[in-house]
């Protein structure tokens, strides 16, 4: 499997013309968008992307064998060729997208607002190696970038963050690297380096797999269970970061008090800080889940397919809005694939509502929603019970899917509860596996 990872390295504060370079590049893209919008009927008939790009470049760039129709070279003299081609590609994509959206809008009887062609853009330049980006031979934490100083394109020596560069040298040495891209975050500039890896994913048969089933919750960040196909539980872990959540909730409390006293017009910076804390919490949860799965040699990490659409009301409204379940699953997926671990998702219905032992629905404690009471009187952790059910549903699906229809029908007749995936629990997996073993011996 091909995996692309990226890492942003901060540019140290220094007197380099980053802003001028961004302005000239974005002005060039805006100019090209206007040109290609005028000549789109001529470009649209060319279906092959490479020929369309060459025709678009000939419209704006003069060579010995070509006279440009537009004065782009006069307005943006000495622009590096690679940067000019990147701007042309960006402009072609913007105009093509606009024309497609406009065509769809006309086909739908002009419902909704008419699409607009936006020339003012936030395009970011790519520093192609050797022509826009070079590594400094004298100092290992410095690079050379070709930037626009207001008059000409010149090479500037740029210092990068030492800790970021040490991380890249330690973890990414020898990997295939793409050209770095400039980006701006939190009023700082970064060079984002991308790396491509080819990683083989595990191909262990379903019966021999070890999985890590994960229940993401609001009370406990994540509950992980290591499980085999016969239902044997090899390990459990409660992943929680109470100090980070306490810090975030303190910030949310300060925001609430500030809004009551001064209104909501001046809290942007405070909300930005709270969101950064929440993002960092998601990173830590994802790293802890993936690390625990790798530690126990899991072949698959199983999540619930969670949907939180619709109107949210009640006391936990703000908690649900800050719940980064998609971000956590996305980060876990990337980190797991780098380690050769697969990712799977199962239906989330009733995983927390049904007891893992098959006794029926559970009753949550009103004071502590992490605990619940089963129909038989047993007291148990609700998130742990849900993680058992998540793992069980994954194995029930993987064990039944490859079987012939007659054999599957026979097993479903003996264990009727596995017919409906939304009602499967851990006890059903144990019963199904024992029936499969009896059928195999017979």
Coordinates of C-alpha atoms in Angstrom, one line a residue:
X1 CA 0.0 0.0 0.0
X2 CA 1.3 3.5 -0.9
X3 CA 1.2 5.8 2.1
X4 CA 2.0 9.6 1.9
X5 CA 3.0 11.4 5.1
X6 CA 3.8 15.0 5.6
X7 CA 5.5 17.1 8.2
X8 CA 5.7 20.9 8.6
X9 CA 9.0 22.5 9.5
X10 CA 8.8 26.0 10.9
X11 CA 10.8 28.8 9.2
X12 CA 12.7 30.8 11.8
X13 CA 12.0 34.5 12.1
X14 CA 14.3 36.3 9.7
X15 CA 14.2 39.0 7.1
X16 CA 13.2 37.1 4.0
X17 CA 10.5 38.2 1.4
X18 CA 8.0 35.4 2.0
X19 CA 5.0 37.8 1.8
X20 CA 6.2 39.4 -1.5
X21 CA 6.6 35.9 -3.0
X22 CA 3.1 34.9 -1.9
X23 CA 1.6 38.1 -3.3
X24 CA 3.3 37.8 -6.7
X25 CA 2.4 34.1 -7.0
X26 CA -1.2 34.7 -6.1
X27 CA -1.4 37.6 -8.5
X28 CA -0.1 35.4 -11.3
X29 CA -2.7 32.7 -10.5
X30 CA -5.5 35.4 -10.5
X31 CA -4.3 36.7 -13.9
X32 CA -4.2 33.2 -15.4
X33 CA -7.7 32.4 -14.1
X34 CA -9.0 35.5 -15.9
X35 CA -7.2 34.6 -19.1
X36 CA -8.3 30.9 -19.2
X37 CA -11.9 31.9 -18.4
X38 CA -11.9 34.0 -21.6
X39 CA -10.4 31.2 -23.7
X40 CA -12.1 28.2 -22.1
X41 CA -14.1 27.3 -25.2
X42 CA -10.9 26.9 -27.0
X43 CA -9.3 24.8 -24.2
X44 CA -12.3 22.7 -23.4
X45 CA -12.2 20.9 -26.8
X46 CA -8.8 19.5 -25.9
X47 CA -9.5 16.4 -23.9
X48 CA -5.9 15.2 -23.2
X49 CA -4.6 16.9 -20.1
X50 CA -1.0 17.3 -21.3
X51 CA -2.0 18.9 -24.6
X52 CA -4.4 21.2 -22.9
X53 CA -1.7 22.3 -20.5
X54 CA 0.8 22.9 -23.3
X55 CA -1.8 25.0 -25.2
X56 CA -2.6 27.0 -22.1
X57 CA 1.1 27.7 -21.6
X58 CA 1.5 28.8 -25.2
X59 CA -1.2 31.4 -24.6
X60 CA 0.8 33.2 -22.0
X61 CA 4.5 32.4 -22.5
X62 CA 6.6 33.5 -25.4
X63 CA 9.5 31.3 -26.7
X64 CA 11.6 31.3 -29.9
X65 CA 8.9 29.2 -31.6
X66 CA 5.8 30.7 -30.0
X67 CA 4.4 34.1 -29.6
X68 CA 2.1 34.5 -26.6
X69 CA -1.3 36.0 -27.1
X70 CA -1.5 37.6 -23.7
X71 CA 1.1 39.8 -21.9
X72 CA 1.6 37.5 -18.9
X73 CA 5.4 37.5 -19.3
X74 CA 5.5 41.3 -19.3
X75 CA 3.4 41.5 -16.1
X76 CA 5.4 38.8 -14.3
X77 CA 9.0 38.9 -15.7
X78 CA 11.6 36.4 -14.8
X79 CA 9.1 34.1 -13.0
X80 CA 10.8 30.6 -12.6
X81 CA 9.5 28.2 -15.1
X82 CA 8.4 25.5 -12.6
X83 CA 6.5 28.1 -10.6
X84 CA 4.8 29.5 -13.7
X85 CA 3.7 25.9 -14.7
X86 CA 2.4 25.3 -11.2
X87 CA 0.3 28.6 -11.4
X88 CA -1.0 27.5 -14.8
X89 CA -2.1 24.1 -13.5
X90 CA -3.8 25.8 -10.5
X91 CA -5.6 28.2 -12.8
X92 CA -6.8 25.5 -15.2
X93 CA -8.1 23.5 -12.3
X94 CA -10.0 26.5 -10.9
X95 CA -11.6 27.4 -14.2
X96 CA -12.5 23.7 -15.0
X97 CA -14.1 23.3 -11.6
X98 CA -16.1 26.5 -12.1
X99 CA -17.4 25.4 -15.6
X100 CA -18.4 22.0 -14.2
X101 CA -20.3 23.5 -11.3
X102 CA -22.0 26.0 -13.7
X103 CA -23.1 23.2 -16.0
X104 CA -24.5 21.2 -13.0
X105 CA -26.3 24.4 -11.8
X106 CA -28.0 24.9 -15.2
X107 CA -29.0 21.2 -15.4
X108 CA -30.7 21.4 -12.0
X109 CA -33.1 24.2 -13.2
X110 CA -30.8 26.9 -11.6
X111 CA -31.7 25.9 -8.0
X112 CA -29.6 27.7 -5.4
X113 CA -27.1 30.5 -6.0
X114 CA -25.2 30.7 -9.3
X115 CA -21.6 29.5 -9.0
X116 CA -18.9 32.2 -9.0
X117 CA -15.5 32.2 -10.5
X118 CA -13.2 33.5 -7.8
X119 CA -10.0 35.0 -9.0
X120 CA -8.8 36.2 -5.6
X121 CA -7.3 33.0 -4.3
X122 CA -5.1 31.6 -1.5
X123 CA -2.7 29.6 -3.7
X124 CA 0.5 28.4 -2.1
X125 CA 3.7 27.9 -4.1
X126 CA 5.6 24.7 -4.3
X127 CA 9.4 24.9 -4.0
X128 CA 10.6 22.5 -6.6
X129 CA 14.0 21.0 -5.9
X130 CA 17.1 22.4 -7.5
X131 CA 15.2 25.3 -9.2
X132 CA 13.3 26.7 -6.2
X133 CA 14.8 24.8 -3.2
X134 CA 18.3 23.6 -2.3
X135 CA 19.8 22.2 0.8
X136 CA 22.6 24.2 2.3
X137 CA 25.9 22.5 2.2
X138 CA 27.4 24.5 5.0
X139 CA 24.8 24.2 7.8
X140 CA 22.4 21.3 8.1
X141 CA 19.5 23.3 9.6
X142 CA 19.5 25.8 6.7
X143 CA 18.1 25.7 3.1
X144 CA 18.1 28.0 0.1
X145 CA 14.8 29.2 -1.3
X146 CA 14.3 31.2 -4.5
X147 CA 12.1 34.2 -3.5
X148 CA 10.8 37.4 -5.0
X149 CA 12.2 40.5 -3.2
X150 CA 10.0 43.0 -5.1
X151 CA 12.3 43.4 -8.0
X152 CA 13.8 40.1 -8.9
X153 CA 13.9 36.4 -8.0
X154 CA 16.9 35.7 -5.8
X155 CA 18.2 32.9 -3.6
X156 CA 17.9 33.4 0.1
X157 CA 19.3 31.3 2.9
X158 CA 16.6 30.3 5.4
X159 CA 17.0 28.8 8.9
X160 CA 14.7 26.0 9.9
X161 CA 13.6 24.8 13.3
X162 CA 16.4 22.6 14.7
X163 CA 14.0 20.2 16.5
X164 CA 11.9 19.8 13.4
X165 CA 14.9 19.0 11.3
X166 CA 16.2 16.5 13.8
X167 CA 12.9 14.7 13.7
X168 CA 13.1 14.5 9.9
X169 CA 16.7 13.2 10.0
X170 CA 15.9 10.7 12.6
X171 CA 12.6 9.2 11.3
X172 CA 12.5 10.0 7.6
X173 CA 16.1 9.6 6.4
X174 CA 16.2 7.5 3.2
X175 CA 12.5 7.9 2.4
X176 CA 11.3 9.3 -1.0
X177 CA 10.6 13.0 -0.5
X178 CA 8.5 15.3 -2.6
X179 CA 9.1 19.0 -3.2
X180 CA 8.3 21.1 -0.1
X181 CA 5.2 23.3 -0.1
X182 CA 4.9 26.6 1.8
X183 CA 2.1 27.0 4.2
X184 CA 1.0 29.5 6.8
X185 CA -0.5 28.4 10.2
X186 CA -1.1 30.5 13.3
X187 CA 0.8 33.5 11.8
X188 CA 3.9 31.4 11.2
X189 CA 5.3 30.0 8.0
X190 CA 6.2 26.4 7.5
X191 CA 7.8 24.2 4.8
X192 CA 5.7 21.0 4.5
X193 CA 7.7 18.0 3.4
X194 CA 5.9 15.0 2.0
X195 CA 7.2 11.4 2.0
X196 CA 6.0 8.3 0.1
X197 CA 6.3 4.8 1.5
X198 CA 5.3 1.4 0.2
X199 CA 4.0 -0.7 3.2
X200 CA 2.6 -4.3 2.9
X201 CA -0.5 -4.7 5.0
X202 CA -1.1 -7.9 7.0
X203 CA -2.8 -10.8 5.2
X204 CA -3.6 -13.0 8.2
X205 CA -6.7 -15.2 7.8
X206 CA -9.8 -14.2 9.7
X207 CA -9.6 -17.1 12.2
X208 CA -6.0 -16.3 13.1
X209 CA -6.3 -12.6 13.4
X210 CA -5.8 -10.5 16.6
X211 CA -7.8 -7.3 16.6
X212 CA -7.9 -4.2 18.7
X213 CA -11.5 -3.1 19.1
X214 CA -11.9 0.6 20.1
X215 CA -14.8 2.4 21.7
X216 CA -14.4 6.2 21.5
X217 CA -16.4 7.9 24.2
X218 CA -17.1 11.2 25.9
X219 CA -16.3 10.1 29.5
X220 CA -13.3 7.9 28.7
X221 CA -11.3 8.9 25.6
X222 CA -11.0 5.4 24.3
X223 CA -11.4 1.8 25.5
X224 CA -9.3 -0.8 23.7
X225 CA -9.8 -4.6 23.8
X226 CA -7.4 -7.1 22.2
X227 CA -9.4 -10.1 21.0
X228 CA -9.1 -13.3 19.1
X229 CA -11.7 -14.8 16.7
X230 CA -13.0 -17.3 19.3
X231 CA -13.7 -14.4 21.7
X232 CA -10.6 -14.8 23.9
X233 CA -9.7 -11.4 25.4
X234 CA -6.0 -10.9 25.5
X235 CA -5.9 -7.4 26.9
X236 CA -7.8 -4.3 27.8
X237 CA -6.8 -0.7 28.3
X238 CA -8.6 2.5 29.2
X239 CA -7.0 5.5 27.4
X240 CA -7.7 8.8 29.1
X241 CA -6.0 12.2 29.3
X242 CA -7.8 13.9 32.2
X243 CA -5.3 16.7 32.6
X244 CA -5.5 17.8 28.9
X245 CA -9.3 17.7 29.1
X246 CA -9.3 19.6 32.3
X247 CA -7.2 22.3 30.7
X248 CA -9.5 22.5 27.7
X249 CA -12.6 22.7 29.9
X250 CA -11.0 25.5 31.9
X251 CA -10.4 27.4 28.7
X252 CA -14.0 26.9 27.7
X253 CA -15.1 28.2 31.0
X254 CA -13.1 31.3 30.6
X255 CA -14.6 31.8 27.1
X256 CA -18.1 31.4 28.5
X257 CA -17.4 34.0 31.3
X258 CA -15.8 36.4 28.8
X259 CA -18.8 36.1 26.4
X260 CA -21.3 36.9 29.2
X261 CA -19.3 40.0 30.2
X262 CA -18.1 41.4 26.8
X263 CA -20.1 39.6 24.1
X264 CA -19.0 37.1 21.5
X265 CA -17.2 39.5 19.1
X266 CA -13.7 39.4 20.7
X267 CA -13.3 35.7 21.5
X268 CA -11.7 34.4 18.3
X269 CA -8.3 34.0 19.7
X270 CA -9.6 32.2 22.8
X271 CA -11.6 29.8 20.6
X272 CA -8.6 29.2 18.4
X273 CA -6.6 28.2 21.5
X274 CA -9.3 25.9 22.7
X275 CA -9.4 24.2 19.2
X276 CA -5.7 23.7 19.2
X277 CA -5.9 22.0 22.6
X278 CA -8.6 19.8 21.3
X279 CA -6.6 18.9 18.2
X280 CA -3.6 18.0 20.3
X281 CA -5.8 15.8 22.5
X282 CA -7.0 14.0 19.3
X283 CA -3.3 13.4 18.3
X284 CA -2.5 11.9 21.7
X285 CA -5.5 9.6 21.7
X286 CA -4.7 8.4 18.2
X287 CA -1.1 7.7 19.1
X288 CA -2.0 5.8 22.2
X289 CA -4.5 3.6 20.4
X290 CA -2.1 2.8 17.6
X291 CA 0.7 2.2 20.0
X292 CA -1.4 -0.2 22.1
X293 CA -2.4 -2.2 19.0
X294 CA 1.2 -2.5 17.8
X295 CA 2.3 -3.5 21.2
X296 CA -0.1 -6.5 21.2
X297 CA 0.7 -7.4 17.6
X298 CA -2.9 -6.6 16.4
X299 CA -3.7 -7.3 12.7
X300 CA -6.7 -5.0 12.6
X301 CA -8.0 -2.0 14.5
X302 CA -11.8 -1.9 14.6
X303 CA -13.8 1.3 15.1
X304 CA -17.5 2.1 15.1
X305 CA -18.8 3.9 12.0
X306 CA -20.1 7.0 13.9
X307 CA -22.6 9.5 12.7
X308 CA -23.3 12.7 14.7
X309 CA -25.4 14.6 12.1
X310 CA -28.6 16.4 13.0
X311 CA -29.5 18.8 15.8
X312 CA -27.6 18.3 19.1
X313 CA -29.3 19.4 22.3
X314 CA -28.8 18.8 26.0
X315 CA -25.9 19.3 28.5
X316 CA -23.4 17.5 26.4
X317 CA -24.0 19.6 23.3
X318 CA -20.6 21.4 23.5
X319 CA -18.7 18.1 24.3
X320 CA -20.2 16.5 21.2
X321 CA -19.2 19.5 19.1
X322 CA -15.6 19.2 20.3
X323 CA -15.5 15.4 20.0
X324 CA -12.9 14.7 17.3
X325 CA -13.9 11.2 16.5
X326 CA -13.4 11.5 12.7
X327 CA -10.0 13.1 13.3
X328 CA -8.9 10.4 15.7
X329 CA -10.0 7.6 13.4
X330 CA -8.3 9.3 10.4
X331 CA -5.0 9.7 12.4
X332 CA -5.2 6.1 13.6
X333 CA -5.8 4.9 10.1
X334 CA -2.7 6.7 8.8
X335 CA -0.5 5.5 11.7
X336 CA -1.8 2.0 11.6
X337 CA -1.2 1.7 7.8
X338 CA 2.4 2.8 8.3
X339 CA 2.8 -0.1 10.7
X340 CA 1.1 -2.6 8.4
X341 CA -2.1 -2.8 10.5
X342 CA -5.5 -2.7 8.7
X343 CA -8.5 -0.6 9.7
X344 CA -12.1 -1.7 9.8
X345 CA -15.4 -0.2 10.8
X346 CA -18.7 -1.8 12.0
X347 CA -22.2 -0.6 12.6
X348 CA -22.4 1.4 15.8
X349 CA -26.1 0.7 16.6
X350 CA -26.7 -0.8 20.0
X351 CA -23.0 -1.5 20.8
X352 CA -23.3 0.4 24.1
X353 CA -27.0 -0.3 24.6
X354 CA -26.8 -4.1 24.7
X355 CA -24.9 -6.0 27.3
X356 CA -21.9 -8.0 26.1
X357 CA -23.1 -11.2 27.9
X358 CA -26.4 -11.3 25.9
X359 CA -28.6 -10.4 28.9
X360 CA -30.4 -7.5 27.0
X361 CA -30.3 -3.7 27.3
X362 CA -28.3 -2.0 30.0
X363 CA -29.4 0.8 32.4
X364 CA -26.9 3.7 32.6
X365 CA -26.1 5.1 36.0
X366 CA -27.6 8.7 36.2
X367 CA -24.5 9.9 38.2
X368 CA -21.8 8.2 36.2
X369 CA -22.6 7.4 32.6
X370 CA -19.4 5.2 32.3
X371 CA -21.1 2.6 34.5
X372 CA -24.2 0.6 33.8
X373 CA -26.3 -2.3 35.2
X374 CA -27.2 -5.4 33.2
X375 CA -30.6 -7.0 33.3
X376 CA -29.2 -9.8 35.4
X377 CA -28.0 -7.3 38.0
X378 CA -24.3 -7.2 37.0
X379 CA -22.5 -3.9 37.3
X380 CA -20.1 -3.2 34.5
X381 CA -18.2 -0.5 32.6
X382 CA -20.4 0.5 29.7
X383 CA -17.6 1.5 27.3
X384 CA -15.7 -1.8 28.0
X385 CA -18.9 -3.8 27.2
X386 CA -19.2 -1.8 24.0
X387 CA -15.6 -2.6 23.0
X388 CA -16.4 -6.3 23.4
X389 CA -19.4 -5.9 21.2
X390 CA -17.4 -4.0 18.5
X391 CA -14.9 -6.8 18.3
X392 CA -17.6 -9.5 18.2
X393 CA -19.4 -7.8 15.3
X394 CA -16.2 -7.6 13.3
X395 CA -15.4 -11.3 13.7
X396 CA -19.1 -12.4 13.1
X397 CA -19.0 -10.5 9.8
X398 CA -15.6 -11.8 8.8
X399 CA -16.4 -15.5 9.7
X400 CA -19.7 -15.6 8.0
X401 CA -18.9 -13.6 4.8
X402 CA -16.7 -16.2 3.0
X403 CA -19.0 -19.2 3.8
X404 CA -21.2 -20.8 1.2
X405 CA -24.9 -19.9 1.5
X406 CA -26.0 -23.3 2.7
X407 CA -23.4 -23.4 5.5
X408 CA -24.1 -19.8 6.5
X409 CA -27.9 -20.5 6.7
X410 CA -27.2 -23.6 8.9
X411 CA -25.2 -21.5 11.3
X412 CA -27.7 -18.7 11.3
X413 CA -30.5 -21.2 12.2
X414 CA -28.4 -22.4 15.2
X415 CA -27.5 -18.9 16.3
X416 CA -30.4 -16.7 15.1
X417 CA -29.1 -13.5 16.7
X418 CA -26.3 -13.2 14.1
X419 CA -28.8 -12.6 11.3
X420 CA -29.3 -9.0 12.4
X421 CA -25.9 -7.3 12.6
X422 CA -27.3 -4.4 14.8
X423 CA -28.2 -6.8 17.6
X424 CA -25.0 -8.9 17.7
X425 CA -23.1 -9.0 21.0
X426 CA -20.0 -10.7 22.4
X427 CA -22.0 -13.7 23.6
X428 CA -23.2 -14.4 20.1
X429 CA -19.6 -14.6 18.8
X430 CA -18.7 -17.2 21.4
X431 CA -21.8 -19.3 20.5
X432 CA -21.2 -18.9 16.7
X433 CA -17.5 -20.0 17.0
X434 CA -18.4 -23.1 19.0
X435 CA -21.1 -24.0 16.5
X436 CA -18.5 -23.6 13.7
X437 CA -16.0 -25.8 15.5
X438 CA -18.7 -28.5 15.9
X439 CA -19.6 -28.3 12.3
X440 CA -16.0 -28.5 11.2
X441 CA -15.3 -31.6 13.4
X442 CA -18.5 -33.3 12.1

